[in-house]
PDB file of C-alpha atoms in Angstrom:
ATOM      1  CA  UNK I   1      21.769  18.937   5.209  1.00 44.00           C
ATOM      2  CA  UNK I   2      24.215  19.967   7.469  1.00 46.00           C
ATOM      3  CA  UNK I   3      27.844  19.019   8.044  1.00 45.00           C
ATOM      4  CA  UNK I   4      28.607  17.880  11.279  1.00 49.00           C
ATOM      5  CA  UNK I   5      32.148  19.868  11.357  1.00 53.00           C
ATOM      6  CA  UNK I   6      34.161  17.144  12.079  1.00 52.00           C
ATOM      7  CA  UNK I   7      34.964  16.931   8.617  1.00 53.00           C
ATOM      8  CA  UNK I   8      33.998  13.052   7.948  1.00 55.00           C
ATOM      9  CA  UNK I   9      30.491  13.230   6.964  1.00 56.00           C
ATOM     10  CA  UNK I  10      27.460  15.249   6.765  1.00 55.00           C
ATOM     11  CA  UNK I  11      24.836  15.305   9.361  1.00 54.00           C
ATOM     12  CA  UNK I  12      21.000  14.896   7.942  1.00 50.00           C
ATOM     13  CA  UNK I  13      18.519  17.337   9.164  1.00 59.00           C
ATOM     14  CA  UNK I  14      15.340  14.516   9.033  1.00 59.00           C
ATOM     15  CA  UNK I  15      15.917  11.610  10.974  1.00 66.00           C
ATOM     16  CA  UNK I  16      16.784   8.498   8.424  1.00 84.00           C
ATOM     17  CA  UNK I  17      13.386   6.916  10.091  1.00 88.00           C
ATOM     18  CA  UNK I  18      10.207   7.774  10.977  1.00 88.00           C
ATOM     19  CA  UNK I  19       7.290   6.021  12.174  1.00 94.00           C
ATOM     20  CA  UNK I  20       3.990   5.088   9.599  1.00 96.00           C
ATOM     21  CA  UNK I  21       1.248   2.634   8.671  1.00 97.00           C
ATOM     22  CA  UNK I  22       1.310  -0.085   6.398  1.00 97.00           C
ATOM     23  CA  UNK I  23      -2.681  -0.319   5.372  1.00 98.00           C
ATOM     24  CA  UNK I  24      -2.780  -4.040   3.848  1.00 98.00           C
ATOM     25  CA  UNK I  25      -5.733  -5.013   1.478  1.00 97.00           C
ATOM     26  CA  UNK I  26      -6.672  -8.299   0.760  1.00 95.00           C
ATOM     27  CA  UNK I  27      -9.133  -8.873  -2.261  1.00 93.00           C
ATOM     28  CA  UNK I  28      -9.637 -10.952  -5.227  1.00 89.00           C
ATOM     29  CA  UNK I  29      -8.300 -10.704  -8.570  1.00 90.00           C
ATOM     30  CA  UNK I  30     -11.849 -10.777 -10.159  1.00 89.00           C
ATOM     31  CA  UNK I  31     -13.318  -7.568  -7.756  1.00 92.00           C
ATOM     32  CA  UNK I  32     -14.224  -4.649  -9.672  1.00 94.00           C
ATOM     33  CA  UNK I  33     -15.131  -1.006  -9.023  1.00 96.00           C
ATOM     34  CA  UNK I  34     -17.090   1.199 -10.883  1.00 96.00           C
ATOM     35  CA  UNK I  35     -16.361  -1.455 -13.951  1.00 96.00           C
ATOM     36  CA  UNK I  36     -12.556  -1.196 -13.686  1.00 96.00           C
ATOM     37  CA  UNK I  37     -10.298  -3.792 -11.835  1.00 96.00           C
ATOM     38  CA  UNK I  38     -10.530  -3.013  -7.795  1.00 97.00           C
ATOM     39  CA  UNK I  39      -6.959  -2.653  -7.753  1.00 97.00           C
ATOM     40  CA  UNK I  40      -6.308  -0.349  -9.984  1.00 97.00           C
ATOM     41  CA  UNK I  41      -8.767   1.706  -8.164  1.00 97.00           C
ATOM     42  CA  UNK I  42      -7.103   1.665  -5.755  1.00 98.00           C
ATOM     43  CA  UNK I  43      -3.746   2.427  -6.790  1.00 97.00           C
ATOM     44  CA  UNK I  44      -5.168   5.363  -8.538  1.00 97.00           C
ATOM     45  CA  UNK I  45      -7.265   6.846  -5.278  1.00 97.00           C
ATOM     46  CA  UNK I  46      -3.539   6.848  -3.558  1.00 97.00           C
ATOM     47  CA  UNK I  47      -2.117   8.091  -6.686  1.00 97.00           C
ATOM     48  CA  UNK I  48      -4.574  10.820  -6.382  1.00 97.00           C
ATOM     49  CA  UNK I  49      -3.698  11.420  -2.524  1.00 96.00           C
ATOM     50  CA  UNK I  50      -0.340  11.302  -2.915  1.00 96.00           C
ATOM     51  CA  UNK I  51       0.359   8.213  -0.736  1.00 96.00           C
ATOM     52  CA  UNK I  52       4.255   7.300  -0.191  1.00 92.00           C
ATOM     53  CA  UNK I  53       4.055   3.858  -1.674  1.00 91.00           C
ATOM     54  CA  UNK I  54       1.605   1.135  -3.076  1.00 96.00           C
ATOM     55  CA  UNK I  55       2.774  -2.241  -4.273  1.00 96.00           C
ATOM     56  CA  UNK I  56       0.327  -5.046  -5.421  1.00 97.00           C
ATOM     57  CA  UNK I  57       0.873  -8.425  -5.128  1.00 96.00           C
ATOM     58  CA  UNK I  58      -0.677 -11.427  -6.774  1.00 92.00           C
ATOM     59  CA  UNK I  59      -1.210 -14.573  -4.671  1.00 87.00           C
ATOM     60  CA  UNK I  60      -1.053 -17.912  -6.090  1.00 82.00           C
ATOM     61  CA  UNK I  61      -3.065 -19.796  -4.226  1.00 81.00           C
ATOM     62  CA  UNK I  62      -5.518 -18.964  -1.028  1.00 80.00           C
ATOM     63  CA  UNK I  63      -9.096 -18.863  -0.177  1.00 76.00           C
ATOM     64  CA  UNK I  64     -11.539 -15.898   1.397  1.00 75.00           C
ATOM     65  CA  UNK I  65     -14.435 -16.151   4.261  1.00 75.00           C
ATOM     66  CA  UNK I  66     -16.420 -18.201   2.315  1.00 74.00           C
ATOM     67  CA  UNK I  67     -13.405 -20.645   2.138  1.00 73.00           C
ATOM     68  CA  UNK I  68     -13.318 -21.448  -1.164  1.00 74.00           C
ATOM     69  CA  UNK I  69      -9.997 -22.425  -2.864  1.00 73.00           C
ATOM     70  CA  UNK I  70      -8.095 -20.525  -5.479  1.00 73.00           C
ATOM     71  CA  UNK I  71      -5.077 -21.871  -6.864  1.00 75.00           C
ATOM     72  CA  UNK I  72      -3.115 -21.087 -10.041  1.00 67.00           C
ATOM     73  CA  UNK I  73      -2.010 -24.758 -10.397  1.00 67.00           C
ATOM     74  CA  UNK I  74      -5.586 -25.572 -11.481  1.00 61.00           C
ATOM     75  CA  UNK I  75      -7.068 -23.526 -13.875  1.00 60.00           C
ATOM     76  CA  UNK I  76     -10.452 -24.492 -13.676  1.00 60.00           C
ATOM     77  CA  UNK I  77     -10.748 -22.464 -10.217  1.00 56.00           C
ATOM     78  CA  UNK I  78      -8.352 -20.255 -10.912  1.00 59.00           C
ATOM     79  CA  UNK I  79     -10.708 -17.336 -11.814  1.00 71.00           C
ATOM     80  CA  UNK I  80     -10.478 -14.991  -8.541  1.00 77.00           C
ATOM     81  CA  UNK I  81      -6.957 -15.615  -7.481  1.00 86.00           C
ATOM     82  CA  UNK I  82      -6.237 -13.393  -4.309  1.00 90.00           C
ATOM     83  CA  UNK I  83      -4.424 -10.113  -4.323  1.00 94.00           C
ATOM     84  CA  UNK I  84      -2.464  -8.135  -1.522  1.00 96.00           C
ATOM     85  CA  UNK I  85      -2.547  -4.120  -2.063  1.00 98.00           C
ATOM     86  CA  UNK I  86       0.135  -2.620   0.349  1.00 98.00           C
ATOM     87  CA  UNK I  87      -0.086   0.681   1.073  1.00 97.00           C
ATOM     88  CA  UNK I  88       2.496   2.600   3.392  1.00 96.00           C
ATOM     89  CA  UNK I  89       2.725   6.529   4.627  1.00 96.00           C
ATOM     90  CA  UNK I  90       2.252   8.415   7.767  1.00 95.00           C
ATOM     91  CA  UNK I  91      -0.633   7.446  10.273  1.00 96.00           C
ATOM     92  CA  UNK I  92      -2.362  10.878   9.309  1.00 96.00           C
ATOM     93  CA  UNK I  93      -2.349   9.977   5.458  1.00 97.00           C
ATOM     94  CA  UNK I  94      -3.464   6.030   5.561  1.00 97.00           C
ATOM     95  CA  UNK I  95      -5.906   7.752   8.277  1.00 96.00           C
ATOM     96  CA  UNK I  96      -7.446  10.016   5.727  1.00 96.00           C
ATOM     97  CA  UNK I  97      -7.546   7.589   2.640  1.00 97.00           C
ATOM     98  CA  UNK I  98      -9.587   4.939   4.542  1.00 97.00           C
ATOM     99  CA  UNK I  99     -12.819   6.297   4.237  1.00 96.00           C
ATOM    100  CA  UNK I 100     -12.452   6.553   0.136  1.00 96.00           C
ATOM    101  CA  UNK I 101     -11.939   2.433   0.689  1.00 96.00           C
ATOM    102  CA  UNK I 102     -14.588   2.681   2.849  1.00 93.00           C
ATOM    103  CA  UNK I 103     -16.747   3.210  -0.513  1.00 90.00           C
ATOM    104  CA  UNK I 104     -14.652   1.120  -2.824  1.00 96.00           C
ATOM    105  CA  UNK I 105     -14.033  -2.223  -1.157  1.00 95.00           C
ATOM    106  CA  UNK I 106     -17.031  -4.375  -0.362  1.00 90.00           C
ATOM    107  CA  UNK I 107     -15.869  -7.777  -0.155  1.00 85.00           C
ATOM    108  CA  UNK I 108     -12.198  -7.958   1.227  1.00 85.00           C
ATOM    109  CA  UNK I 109      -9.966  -7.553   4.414  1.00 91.00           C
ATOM    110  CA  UNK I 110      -7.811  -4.869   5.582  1.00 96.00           C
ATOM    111  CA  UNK I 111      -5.602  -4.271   8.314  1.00 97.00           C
ATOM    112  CA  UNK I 112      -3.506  -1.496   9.713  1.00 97.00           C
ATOM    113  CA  UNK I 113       0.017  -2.193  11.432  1.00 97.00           C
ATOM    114  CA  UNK I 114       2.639  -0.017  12.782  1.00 97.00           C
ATOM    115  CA  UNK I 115       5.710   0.508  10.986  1.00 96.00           C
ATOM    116  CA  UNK I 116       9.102   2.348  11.007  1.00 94.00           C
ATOM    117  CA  UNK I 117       9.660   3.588   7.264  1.00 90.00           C
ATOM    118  CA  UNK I 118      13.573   3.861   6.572  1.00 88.00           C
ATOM    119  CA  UNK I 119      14.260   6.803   3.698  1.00 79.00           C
ATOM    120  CA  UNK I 120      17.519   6.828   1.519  1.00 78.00           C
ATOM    121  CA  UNK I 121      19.116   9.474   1.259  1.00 76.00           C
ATOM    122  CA  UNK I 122      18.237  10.331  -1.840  1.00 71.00           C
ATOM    123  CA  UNK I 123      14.017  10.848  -0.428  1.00 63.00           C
ATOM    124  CA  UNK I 124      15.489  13.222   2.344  1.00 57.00           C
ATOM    125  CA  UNK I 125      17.063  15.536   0.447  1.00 58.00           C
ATOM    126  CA  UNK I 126      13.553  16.241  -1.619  1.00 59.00           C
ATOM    127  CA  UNK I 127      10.309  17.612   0.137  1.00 57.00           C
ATOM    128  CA  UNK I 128       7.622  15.293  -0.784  1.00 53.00           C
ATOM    129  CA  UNK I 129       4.492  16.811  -2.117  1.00 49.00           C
ATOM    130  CA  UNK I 130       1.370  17.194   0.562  1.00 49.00           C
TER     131      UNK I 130
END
């Protein structure tokens, strides 16, 4: 950091923003790899590559290709209740951890989209492991 020398603040050396990826992917709760809950896979492969962020969420109702209902309000087909896995880093990272999804998810979605990622200041004063 530097201080901007006007004497009311400091002046960052990153930029608060830069731009990313948010890799979205869309399976069901019941989807497993290598005999282990996809998710959690997948968390741990961007564990492993040391992706900025991964959040899962669990969907309570929603249906797949095949267009068959899921809902949580009725138990009886409530057995493969969809899941969102949210990923979010640089282009050049989500870049290089798609083809390890490549392998891992066969039935599923995914899509890429543009985003700006906003950093506290906190994450800016730390180099983040590459």
């Amino acid at each position: 950091m530097l201080h901007n020398g006007s004497g009311f603040g400091i002046v960052h050396e990153q930029p608060l923003s830069r731009a990313g990826k948010r890799l979205r992917i869309f399976v069901g709760e019941a989807e497993e790899w290598q005999g282990r809950p996809l998710y959690r896979a997948i968390l741990e492969a961007a564990q492993r590559h040391q992706l900025a962020g991964a959040t899962v969420l669990r969907g309570i109702e929603g249906f797949g290709p095949d267009h068959h209902l899921v809902s949580e309000r009725l138990p009886d087909i409530a057995d493969n209740l969809p899941l969102l896995i949210e990923l979010v880093d640089s282009e050049e990272q989500i870049e290089r951890f798609l083809p390890v999804l490549q392998d891992m998810v066969a039935r599923g979605l995914m899509t890429l989209t543009p985003v700006t990622m906003v950093f506290p200041p906190a994450w800016q004063e730390q180099e983040r492991p590459r």
